Amino acid sequence: MMLAKAMADIYEENRNITKYVHSTSRGHEAIQLATAYQLTKDDWVSPYYRDESLLLGIGFEPFRLMLQLLAKADDPFSGGRSYYSHPSSREEDLPKIIHQSSATGMQAIPTTGIAQGIKYIQEFNLETYDQNPVVVCSLGDNSVTEGEVAEAFQFAALHQLPIIFLIQDNEWGISVTKEEARTSDAYDYAAGFVGLNRMRVDGTDFIESFEAMKKAVDFVRSERKPILVCAKTVLIGHHTSGVRREFYRDEDDLAKHRAKDPGKMLRNRLIEDGISEDLLNKIEKNARTEAEHAFEKAISAEDPKPETVTEHIFAPTPITEESGEREPKGQEKIVMVDAAIHAIQEIMWKHPEALLYGQDVGERIGGVFREAVTLGKKFGNKRVFNTAIQEAYIIGSTVGMSAVGLKPIVEVQFADYIYPGINQLITEISKSNYLSNGKFPVSNIIRVPIGAYGGGGPYHSGSVESILANIKGIKIAYPSNAADFKGLLKAAYYDPNPVVMLEHKGLYWSKVPGTEDAKTIEPAEDYILPFGKANIIKEADKTETEKGRTMVIVTYGMGVYWAKEAAANFPGRVEIIDLRTLIPLDEKLVFESVKIHSKCLVLTEEQLNNSFAEAFAHRITKECFKYLDAPVEAMGSLNLPAVPINLILEKEMLPNGEKVSEKIKEMLSH
């Protein structure tokens, strides 16, 4: 406790040096240390941004914490990329810590995913532990009002997961008081989640906190059930170095909190128990000396080199070349939805760490598009199972599942409903590898049925690829046929990075007129198609190209079939490139083709303005400008807020072969 106090004091005394925003644990030391002392190397903990005492307690020395405080190159957590007390650790002899973000409460879902993963591992005997692992998720009291925390509580209670939700309640949420923010504290709130055990503790009293946390950890370690611990604490320091206590707190409030300073309370108790003041003074003095030396050493440590800024966006993937048999002899063509089912089936037979979950994917119907049919019956309800309507949990839990060595394949029922999960996708998943300095890439597959056809209406027909493509740190596939789908899904499985598979509903069964070519010979089990490899699916006639009479259409998904239908009206004059993946993007092939043909149309199903297609058209223009005979153009849906349900209106909004044909005619006439 004296070490944590000395560190906080030094940071405050050196504000010109500790220039990056930070919080300290002053007032929370007792409950944090009491928690830390219960944990073993097989346990997992997710500290929040005020948990430096917890980090000290599990074994991180002041010097290493200060390296992050000052954003130094050897910061053990993020390599100088993230704030103080935002840890991530795989150190063998310490409890493990996934990447921790600043978004309050968002760690609840990924951390619950760890507990979900550990339960799965133990049920299938995939790994042995010295003792049953316990997962601790630390949260501030005001973060508990977040909806995503409720999703985590619900899943943990429903599935009886081995997790402790430690709520540190200091009655403040920056400048927001408990009276302004909530109707009850976390203990009373938790009563609504049947199956979530709970306890209260005075988090400023170290002895009471130690005994309570020992009881909680022992309970979870033996009973394998969840529990919430509501620890009442005080806030003695600032909210952060940037949002200071004097901005919003009066002296009466500060005095009330200082009266419950855990360090002073423990000191008084030790004196009552016969410990000499001289010894306690010596401990405090030594702590200050240790913290000063660590601070001086951290100041002189090297800063990160500028060239390291682009490291760890993605983890290296072993899948770099196309391999296996794409068109085995004697095989019949299959629809795209079957390619996905067969690929997942082959993966799950081979890899016990693979599992599939989401809304309605279980045995009863196997997905609303039958895109997971038969899988539940073949693999059982512990490997293929339904979830509640919890898109945030479905997506965010993959962080924890991946961290413990599993490969979750999850599904969002419609692209229109991915928005509740976007927070987890951006805040936790996409940044995990980068901000953990390469320690925690999130290896998952997120299946997303997408696109419009047949009057699906405004909430079941949307295209979301531009939103997703703006998220740095995830990969995006958008296959247009069965063979590509199977090959890309296999590549996604062996890729250590997060992958979103956009699956056009209209291509699943080739029911849309003109999409018969989405059916292909089923590739062999060993077929893998790497990301970032576009495909020329229709070549232009060389003679026409030599005359300067050709163009190239760059597209993906349903756009492939609109382009093919339209190109049939201009024999030999249109080359078509199917991108197959949007991130990574095969710019090299596209640029080479545009330089040859000198005219280019980027075709998308999305509403056009501010879209992925428009942005790519700009990059093509910039790279190929001196080779162009006409502006690079982009074509997509009308810029409407949603896809109307009426078939006449839907047709008017969307591109189609006829509209693309008119655009080709216009561009070739130049």
XYZ file of C-alpha atoms in Angstrom:
670
model
C 0.000 0.000 0.000
C 2.820 2.403 0.808
C 4.391 1.599 -2.552
C 1.171 2.461 -4.376
C 0.913 5.676 -2.342
C 4.531 6.626 -3.066
C 4.034 6.027 -6.785
C 0.894 8.186 -6.865
C 2.671 10.950 -4.950
C 5.663 10.888 -7.300
C 3.411 11.083 -10.370
C 1.631 14.094 -8.875
C 4.918 15.808 -7.971
C 6.251 15.316 -11.523
C 3.313 16.316 -13.672
C 5.608 17.825 -16.270
C 7.154 14.361 -16.769
C 4.090 12.150 -16.279
C 2.395 13.904 -19.181
C 0.338 10.978 -20.443
C -3.076 10.578 -18.851
C -3.202 8.105 -15.959
C -5.215 7.014 -12.954
C -3.946 5.627 -9.663
C -5.403 3.215 -7.122
C -5.453 5.573 -4.108
C -8.390 4.529 -1.954
C -8.719 1.132 -3.648
C -5.488 -0.486 -2.462
C -7.025 -2.871 0.097
C -9.511 -4.703 -2.119
C -7.075 -4.798 -5.032
C -4.231 -6.332 -3.047
C -6.616 -8.698 -1.290
C -7.716 -9.929 -4.711
C -4.223 -10.184 -6.152
C -2.935 -12.353 -3.303
C -5.522 -15.069 -4.093
C -4.510 -15.575 -7.709
C -2.253 -18.216 -9.251
C -0.511 -18.558 -12.589
C -3.455 -20.540 -14.009
C -5.932 -17.773 -13.198
C -6.997 -14.893 -15.414
C -7.712 -11.339 -14.323
C -8.950 -8.265 -16.161
C -7.956 -5.176 -14.167
C -9.525 -1.859 -14.993
C -7.607 1.391 -15.383
C -7.431 2.169 -11.643
C -6.004 -1.236 -10.683
C -2.283 -0.546 -10.288
C -2.312 -2.024 -6.757
C -3.742 -5.227 -8.171
C -0.890 -5.294 -10.676
C 1.649 -4.694 -7.914
C 0.040 -7.479 -5.909
C 0.294 -10.103 -8.641
C 3.950 -9.324 -9.213
C 4.552 -6.386 -11.549
C 7.319 -4.164 -10.157
C 6.974 -0.347 -10.096
C 9.631 0.055 -12.778
C 7.715 -2.035 -15.295
C 4.473 -0.225 -14.532
C 6.242 3.102 -14.954
C 7.525 2.076 -18.355
C 3.892 2.108 -19.460
C 3.183 5.308 -17.538
C 5.858 7.052 -19.610
C 5.037 5.125 -22.836
C 8.506 3.654 -23.155
C 9.657 1.057 -25.688
C 10.026 -1.678 -23.075
C 6.574 -1.153 -21.594
C 5.783 -4.853 -20.979
C 2.133 -4.476 -21.859
C 1.821 -2.380 -25.006
C 5.285 -1.269 -26.100
C 4.438 2.376 -25.451
C 1.061 2.317 -27.195
C -1.440 2.447 -24.360
C -2.213 4.225 -21.105
C -0.936 3.458 -17.626
C -2.532 0.440 -15.969
C -3.814 -0.957 -19.265
C -2.108 -4.348 -19.005
C -1.867 -7.480 -21.098
C 0.292 -10.379 -20.030
C 1.088 -13.978 -20.848
C 3.953 -14.239 -18.355
C 4.204 -17.876 -17.363
C 4.491 -17.455 -13.586
C 1.781 -14.775 -13.203
C -1.990 -14.666 -13.686
C -2.813 -14.029 -17.338
C -4.317 -10.749 -18.549
C -5.974 -10.140 -21.926
C -5.684 -6.698 -23.535
C -7.474 -4.100 -21.417
C -9.127 -1.094 -23.019
C -10.289 2.219 -21.553
C -13.933 1.756 -22.526
C -15.631 1.337 -19.168
C -17.319 -1.988 -18.630
C -16.341 -3.369 -22.016
C -13.933 -5.884 -20.453
C -16.900 -7.713 -18.901
C -17.787 -9.580 -22.093
C -14.264 -10.603 -23.214
C -13.432 -11.691 -19.666
C -16.618 -13.716 -19.391
C -15.523 -15.260 -22.682
C -12.379 -16.480 -20.891
C -14.520 -18.215 -18.264
C -16.701 -19.658 -21.020
C -13.577 -20.963 -22.728
C -12.137 -22.496 -19.572
C -15.408 -24.318 -18.911
C -15.337 -25.678 -22.485
C -11.695 -26.750 -22.150
C -12.399 -28.612 -18.931
C -15.557 -30.266 -20.248
C -13.647 -31.664 -23.242
C -10.392 -32.317 -21.361
C -8.391 -30.221 -23.816
C -5.951 -29.058 -21.139
C -5.021 -29.871 -17.552
C -4.390 -27.322 -14.805
C -2.614 -27.518 -11.453
C -5.914 -26.380 -9.950
C -9.202 -25.122 -11.320
C -8.645 -21.684 -12.878
C -10.575 -18.688 -11.624
C -11.371 -15.645 -13.756
C -11.656 -12.178 -12.184
C -13.253 -9.245 -13.964
C -12.652 -5.943 -12.169
C -15.108 -3.108 -12.807
C -15.798 0.374 -11.499
C -19.265 0.880 -10.049
C -20.578 3.254 -12.700
C -19.558 0.934 -15.523
C -22.103 -1.599 -14.293
C -24.867 0.501 -15.853
C -23.513 -0.402 -19.305
C -25.781 -2.744 -21.248
C -22.856 -4.958 -22.221
C -22.108 -5.639 -18.553
C -25.653 -6.952 -18.241
C -25.024 -9.277 -21.190
C -21.952 -10.636 -19.427
C -23.820 -11.133 -16.136
C -26.637 -12.890 -17.982
C -24.369 -15.303 -19.838
C -22.249 -16.071 -16.775
C -25.324 -16.775 -14.664
C -27.106 -18.808 -17.338
C -24.090 -21.012 -18.081
C -22.673 -21.030 -14.525
C -19.198 -19.880 -15.451
C -16.183 -19.741 -13.077
C -15.895 -15.963 -12.842
C -15.776 -13.282 -10.145
C -17.142 -9.857 -11.031
C -15.306 -7.536 -8.634
C -17.108 -4.197 -8.466
C -15.094 -1.405 -6.827
C -17.674 1.134 -5.707
C -16.249 4.549 -4.820
C -19.573 6.291 -5.556
C -18.170 8.431 -8.361
C -18.220 8.115 -12.153
C -15.888 10.962 -13.076
C -18.105 13.839 -11.858
C -21.315 11.822 -11.815
C -22.540 10.775 -8.375
C -24.208 7.473 -7.593
C -27.504 9.314 -7.049
C -27.354 10.716 -10.577
C -26.342 7.480 -12.229
C -28.129 4.455 -10.795
C -31.050 3.179 -8.785
C -28.998 0.654 -6.826
C -25.480 -0.540 -6.265
C -24.071 -3.592 -8.029
C -25.026 -5.946 -5.204
C -28.731 -5.127 -5.470
C -28.581 -4.988 -9.257
C -27.094 -8.484 -9.399
C -30.124 -9.925 -7.623
C -31.955 -9.841 -10.951
C -29.547 -12.341 -12.505
C -30.681 -15.681 -11.125
C -27.662 -17.909 -10.564
C -25.202 -15.060 -10.006
C -24.059 -15.333 -6.391
C -23.133 -12.118 -4.583
C -21.494 -10.641 -1.516
C -20.689 -7.234 -0.037
C -17.381 -6.191 1.514
C -15.768 -3.059 2.921
C -13.087 -2.638 0.278
C -11.121 -0.183 2.411
C -10.491 -2.747 5.175
C -7.649 -5.025 4.090
C -8.361 -7.860 6.528
C -12.060 -7.976 5.701
C -11.255 -7.711 1.997
C -8.672 -10.495 2.163
C -11.057 -12.852 3.922
C -13.909 -12.012 1.533
C -11.831 -12.468 -1.597
C -10.396 -15.739 -0.290
C -13.934 -16.940 0.258
C -15.018 -15.800 -3.205
C -12.020 -17.340 -4.979
C -12.305 -20.608 -3.062
C -16.022 -20.745 -3.919
C -15.452 -20.283 -7.646
C -12.436 -22.586 -7.691
C -14.390 -25.422 -6.105
C -18.017 -24.839 -7.136
C -17.317 -23.498 -10.683
C -20.084 -20.918 -10.339
C -20.096 -17.139 -10.790
C -20.132 -14.581 -7.997
C -20.282 -10.796 -7.806
C -18.352 -9.011 -5.061
C -19.477 -5.452 -4.356
C -16.579 -3.731 -2.573
C -17.199 -0.273 -1.121
C -14.106 1.885 -1.642
C -13.097 5.540 -1.608
C -11.533 7.806 -4.202
C -8.625 9.711 -2.718
C -6.753 10.599 -5.891
C -7.980 12.280 -9.039
C -10.260 10.554 -11.511
C -7.317 10.853 -13.880
C -4.344 13.146 -14.119
C -6.377 15.188 -16.602
C -9.708 15.237 -14.759
C -8.646 16.438 -11.353
C -10.578 16.139 -8.079
C -10.633 19.886 -7.489
C -12.658 20.335 -10.676
C -15.779 18.756 -9.211
C -15.380 17.643 -5.566
C -15.766 19.754 -2.455
C -13.702 19.481 0.723
C -16.420 17.717 2.690
C -16.552 14.899 0.154
C -12.772 14.607 0.014
C -12.524 14.556 3.812
C -15.122 11.779 3.998
C -13.090 9.677 1.563
C -9.715 10.432 3.166
C -11.081 9.229 6.516
C -11.337 5.767 4.971
C -7.828 5.728 3.440
C -6.967 1.985 3.390
C -3.302 2.663 4.197
C -4.079 4.732 7.278
C -6.684 2.217 8.428
C -4.258 -0.693 8.101
C -1.495 1.284 9.811
C -3.768 1.960 12.801
C -4.767 -1.695 12.971
C -1.132 -2.828 12.912
C -0.236 -0.425 15.719
C -3.163 -1.794 17.730
C -1.773 -5.284 17.115
C 1.603 -4.293 18.555
C 3.608 -3.454 15.423
C 6.051 -0.625 16.162
C 5.629 2.750 14.488
C 9.345 2.759 13.711
C 8.919 -0.352 11.554
C 5.912 1.122 9.800
C 7.758 4.397 9.184
C 10.675 2.428 7.781
C 8.366 0.505 5.433
C 6.891 3.758 4.178
C 10.318 5.349 3.717
C 11.682 2.309 1.889
C 8.641 2.266 -0.388
C 9.252 5.883 -1.303
C 12.926 5.177 -2.030
C 12.058 2.157 -4.180
C 9.483 4.139 -6.154
C 11.889 7.054 -6.696
C 14.624 4.771 -8.014
C 12.175 3.026 -10.321
C 10.909 6.371 -11.604
C 14.409 7.665 -12.344
C 15.231 4.454 -14.166
C 12.000 4.589 -16.180
C 12.633 8.205 -17.204
C 15.960 7.253 -18.743
C 14.555 4.222 -20.591
C 14.371 4.395 -24.383
C 11.324 5.603 -26.255
C 9.830 3.442 -29.014
C 11.447 3.749 -32.433
C 9.166 5.460 -34.973
C 9.362 2.549 -37.397
C 7.702 0.219 -34.859
C 4.414 2.124 -35.095
C 3.080 -0.213 -37.819
C 4.018 -3.470 -36.087
C 1.335 -5.895 -34.855
C -1.630 -4.604 -36.835
C -2.126 -8.262 -37.708
C -0.421 -11.405 -36.495
C 1.402 -13.277 -39.300
C -0.822 -15.852 -40.954
C 0.549 -19.195 -42.176
C -1.896 -19.130 -45.109
C -0.186 -17.248 -47.923
C -0.652 -19.474 -50.990
C -3.591 -21.271 -52.567
C -3.307 -24.993 -51.924
C -5.292 -28.190 -52.228
C -7.655 -29.366 -54.933
C -10.238 -26.785 -56.009
C -12.129 -28.933 -58.550
C -11.903 -32.654 -57.725
C -12.944 -34.859 -60.620
C -16.281 -36.602 -60.544
C -17.891 -34.204 -58.072
C -21.210 -32.408 -58.493
C -21.768 -28.731 -57.997
C -22.985 -27.532 -54.607
C -24.672 -24.353 -53.438
C -22.735 -21.814 -51.424
C -24.526 -22.508 -48.147
C -23.485 -26.168 -48.304
C -19.864 -25.167 -48.905
C -19.917 -23.292 -45.609
C -21.568 -26.143 -43.718
C -19.120 -28.699 -45.106
C -16.105 -26.492 -44.358
C -17.140 -25.996 -40.727
C -17.947 -29.681 -40.398
C -14.487 -30.667 -41.661
C -12.868 -28.149 -39.323
C -14.800 -29.355 -36.277
C -14.048 -33.011 -36.957
C -10.359 -32.188 -37.099
C -10.106 -29.523 -34.394
C -11.775 -30.016 -30.991
C -10.961 -26.401 -30.111
C -13.477 -25.220 -32.750
C -17.042 -24.403 -31.733
C -19.996 -22.561 -33.260
C -22.560 -20.374 -31.510
C -25.041 -17.591 -32.229
C -28.757 -16.964 -32.570
C -30.734 -19.981 -33.822
C -27.696 -21.899 -35.088
C -28.422 -24.866 -32.816
C -29.853 -28.239 -33.728
C -33.518 -27.243 -34.046
C -33.220 -25.189 -37.252
C -29.497 -24.739 -37.899
C -29.734 -21.050 -38.737
C -32.522 -19.012 -40.286
C -30.948 -19.635 -43.704
C -30.130 -23.261 -42.800
C -26.493 -22.180 -42.974
C -25.565 -24.358 -39.976
C -28.036 -27.200 -40.484
C -26.895 -30.695 -39.342
C -23.976 -29.286 -37.353
C -25.790 -29.241 -34.011
C -26.871 -32.845 -34.372
C -23.387 -33.983 -35.374
C -21.392 -32.141 -32.706
C -23.780 -31.729 -29.789
C -25.064 -28.691 -27.939
C -21.783 -27.944 -26.164
C -19.996 -27.310 -29.465
C -22.884 -25.902 -31.521
C -25.396 -23.936 -29.499
C -27.907 -21.102 -29.457
C -27.345 -17.843 -27.631
C -29.727 -15.158 -26.501
C -30.157 -12.025 -28.606
C -26.798 -10.644 -27.507
C -24.772 -9.503 -30.480
C -22.245 -7.758 -28.250
C -21.682 -10.931 -26.250
C -21.582 -13.163 -29.325
C -18.834 -11.034 -30.876
C -16.962 -9.866 -27.770
C -16.761 -13.262 -26.066
C -14.501 -14.460 -28.866
C -11.713 -12.351 -27.333
C -11.618 -14.507 -24.217
C -12.288 -17.746 -26.058
C -9.375 -17.068 -28.382
C -7.070 -16.098 -25.502
C -7.408 -19.544 -23.916
C -6.668 -21.301 -27.209
C -10.097 -21.938 -28.706
C -11.336 -20.994 -32.164
C -14.864 -19.596 -31.929
C -16.994 -19.414 -35.057
C -19.930 -17.146 -34.264
C -22.850 -15.789 -36.193
C -24.780 -12.544 -36.276
C -28.159 -13.374 -37.782
C -28.344 -10.446 -40.216
C -25.846 -7.751 -41.152
C -28.409 -5.174 -40.012
C -28.011 -6.482 -36.455
C -24.245 -6.295 -36.215
C -24.414 -2.764 -34.807
C -24.838 -3.776 -31.131
C -21.604 -5.744 -31.529
C -19.631 -2.993 -33.259
C -18.412 -1.643 -29.910
C -16.747 -4.956 -29.070
C -15.440 -5.321 -32.611
C -13.770 -1.906 -32.559
C -12.857 -1.378 -28.909
C -11.713 -4.851 -27.948
C -11.174 -7.137 -30.950
C -9.567 -4.905 -33.564
C -7.137 -3.263 -31.136
C -6.149 -6.325 -29.103
C -3.136 -7.467 -31.100
C -1.844 -3.948 -31.679
C -2.202 -2.669 -28.122
C -0.963 -5.901 -26.525
C 2.183 -5.584 -28.656
C 1.400 -8.833 -30.458
C 0.532 -10.959 -27.419
C -3.205 -11.282 -27.973
C -4.390 -11.488 -31.566
C -8.056 -12.461 -31.527
C -8.526 -15.584 -33.620
C -12.189 -15.856 -34.568
C -14.625 -16.120 -37.457
C -17.723 -13.909 -37.414
C -20.324 -15.047 -39.950
C -22.643 -12.287 -41.198
C -25.456 -12.944 -43.711
C -25.721 -9.782 -45.792
C -27.411 -8.162 -48.747
C -30.790 -7.528 -50.372
C -33.097 -9.543 -52.566
C -36.724 -10.599 -52.782
C -38.327 -7.997 -50.517
C -36.330 -8.669 -47.378
C -37.086 -5.176 -46.185
C -35.242 -2.431 -44.312
C -33.918 -4.471 -41.377
C -32.865 -7.668 -43.146
C -31.254 -6.426 -46.361
C -28.518 -4.008 -45.398
C -24.925 -3.862 -46.551
C -22.356 -2.985 -43.904
C -18.971 -3.537 -45.511
C -17.938 0.131 -45.511
C -18.510 0.385 -41.774
C -16.492 -2.765 -41.219
C -13.745 -1.763 -43.648
C -13.171 1.355 -41.547
C -12.212 -0.830 -38.583
C -8.469 -1.320 -38.657
C -7.247 -4.670 -37.359
C -9.906 -7.032 -38.719
C -10.044 -9.003 -41.970
C -13.100 -9.153 -44.230
C -14.038 -11.831 -46.754
C -16.920 -11.521 -49.212
C -17.089 -14.679 -51.353
C -19.295 -14.902 -54.446
C -19.333 -18.667 -55.023
C -19.165 -21.983 -53.209
C -15.520 -22.823 -53.934
C -14.258 -19.422 -52.808
C -16.461 -19.611 -49.715
C -15.042 -22.960 -48.633
C -11.442 -21.996 -49.381
C -11.703 -18.636 -47.607
C -13.424 -20.111 -44.577
C -10.619 -22.644 -44.218
C -8.061 -19.834 -44.530
C -9.967 -17.854 -41.899
C -9.817 -20.792 -39.517
C -6.037 -21.035 -39.701
C -5.572 -17.268 -39.595
C -4.719 -16.020 -36.072
C -6.577 -12.765 -36.692
C -10.249 -11.727 -36.453
C -12.188 -12.448 -39.632
C -15.641 -11.279 -40.680
C -17.219 -13.493 -43.344
C -19.827 -11.509 -45.277
C -22.177 -14.066 -46.836
C -24.721 -12.792 -49.352
C -28.118 -14.285 -48.578
C -29.098 -14.181 -52.239
C -26.129 -16.378 -53.170
C -26.595 -18.997 -50.432
C -28.995 -21.103 -52.532
C -28.594 -19.454 -55.986
C -32.295 -18.649 -55.970
C -31.803 -15.186 -57.452
C -32.023 -15.309 -61.276
C -28.585 -15.110 -62.844
C -26.659 -16.490 -59.844
C -26.423 -20.099 -61.020
C -22.625 -19.716 -61.217
C -22.468 -19.328 -57.439
C -22.779 -23.118 -57.463
C -19.407 -24.765 -58.060
C -17.716 -28.111 -57.786
C -16.984 -28.572 -54.091
C -13.266 -28.255 -53.349
C -11.484 -31.035 -51.513
C -11.055 -30.896 -47.754
C -7.471 -29.687 -48.139
C -8.374 -26.700 -50.322
C -7.413 -23.332 -48.854
C -7.712 -19.937 -50.531
C -5.594 -17.173 -48.960
C -6.977 -13.729 -48.244
C -5.913 -10.838 -50.449
C -6.026 -12.768 -53.748
C -8.557 -11.334 -56.185
C -9.659 -13.337 -59.220
C -10.151 -12.341 -62.844
C -13.376 -14.183 -63.571
C -13.846 -12.806 -67.082
C -11.055 -11.637 -69.337
C -11.318 -9.093 -72.117
C -10.277 -9.943 -75.653
C -6.651 -8.941 -76.239
C -7.457 -7.602 -79.699
C -10.085 -5.299 -78.245
C -7.685 -4.210 -75.525
C -5.008 -3.362 -78.082
C -7.537 -1.085 -79.789
C -8.257 0.682 -76.495
C -11.853 -0.555 -76.492
C -11.982 -2.390 -73.123
C -12.619 -1.659 -69.466
C -12.456 -3.462 -66.128
C -15.172 -3.877 -63.512
C -13.952 -4.389 -59.949
C -16.600 -5.910 -57.705
C -17.530 -8.574 -55.164
C -20.527 -10.519 -53.848
C -23.727 -10.028 -55.826
C -21.969 -7.421 -57.949
C -20.146 -10.251 -59.707
C -23.409 -11.480 -61.218
C -24.661 -8.038 -62.208
C -21.320 -7.448 -63.925
C -21.415 -10.805 -65.750
C -24.946 -10.209 -66.971
C -24.063 -6.747 -68.223
C -20.729 -7.762 -69.780
C -22.507 -10.310 -71.966
C -23.845 -7.339 -73.950
C -20.283 -6.223 -74.800
C -18.438 -9.339 -76.009
C -14.696 -9.201 -75.379
C -14.747 -5.654 -74.063
C -15.166 -6.106 -70.282
C -12.817 -7.678 -67.786
C -14.311 -8.544 -64.383
C -12.319 -8.838 -61.163
C -13.889 -10.489 -58.120
C -12.089 -9.079 -55.080
C -13.091 -12.032 -52.838
C -11.672 -10.265 -49.748
C -11.940 -6.578 -48.861
C -9.280 -6.648 -46.132
C -6.639 -7.460 -47.186
C -7.344 -6.082 -50.640
C -5.580 -7.224 -53.799
C -4.709 -3.749 -55.028
C -1.803 -5.069 -57.093
C -3.994 -7.115 -59.441
C -6.529 -4.314 -59.762
C -3.919 -1.671 -60.527
C -2.248 -3.892 -63.108
C -5.552 -4.513 -64.848
C -6.616 -0.854 -64.825
C -3.295 0.180 -66.342
C -3.958 -2.234 -69.195
C -7.589 -1.306 -69.884
C -7.518 2.403 -68.924
C -11.156 2.470 -67.827
C -12.531 1.155 -64.534
C -15.854 0.799 -62.755
C -15.989 -0.180 -59.076
C -19.342 -1.872 -58.477
C -20.980 -2.397 -55.089
C -24.383 -3.203 -53.612
C -23.918 -0.602 -50.890
C -25.334 2.897 -50.973
C -22.675 4.705 -52.929
C -21.801 7.936 -51.128
C -18.854 7.573 -48.703
C -18.642 3.853 -49.413
C -15.775 1.371 -49.623
C -16.255 1.426 -53.409
C -15.842 5.187 -53.650
C -12.730 5.110 -51.491
C -11.189 2.344 -53.581
C -12.039 4.214 -56.778
C -10.014 7.148 -55.460
C -7.000 4.935 -54.714
C -7.198 3.434 -58.196
C -7.285 6.930 -59.684
C -4.271 8.021 -57.675
C -2.201 4.950 -58.554
C -3.213 4.677 -62.230
C -3.859 8.305 -63.180
C -1.450 8.557 -66.107
C -2.839 5.353 -67.629
C -6.518 6.389 -67.551
C -8.606 7.343 -70.568
C -11.587 8.291 -68.390
C -12.317 8.887 -64.717
C -12.559 5.828 -62.513
C -16.220 5.529 -61.602
C -18.100 3.866 -58.778
C -21.613 2.490 -58.935
C -23.862 1.297 -56.134
C -27.309 1.562 -54.631
C -29.219 4.798 -54.277
C -28.319 6.789 -51.178
C -31.328 5.813 -49.102
C -31.449 5.167 -45.335
C -32.681 1.601 -45.831
C -33.760 -0.975 -48.388
C -37.536 -0.642 -48.936
C -39.596 -3.824 -48.608
C -41.702 -3.269 -51.736
C -40.144 -5.161 -54.643
C -40.605 -2.281 -57.083
C -38.873 0.138 -54.732
C -36.154 -2.396 -53.890
C -35.412 -2.861 -57.587
C -35.242 0.877 -58.081
C -32.729 1.235 -55.267
C -30.347 -1.602 -56.133
C -27.981 -1.991 -59.054
C -28.757 -4.765 -61.523
C -27.468 -6.121 -64.814
C -29.487 -3.670 -66.873
C -28.241 -0.632 -64.952
C -24.646 -1.864 -65.085
C -25.011 -2.413 -68.825
C -26.041 1.214 -69.282
C -23.016 2.343 -67.273
C -20.668 0.158 -69.368
C -22.152 1.594 -72.543
C -21.597 5.114 -71.280
C -17.987 4.440 -70.236
C -17.010 2.607 -73.410
C -18.454 5.355 -75.584
C -15.856 7.852 -74.347
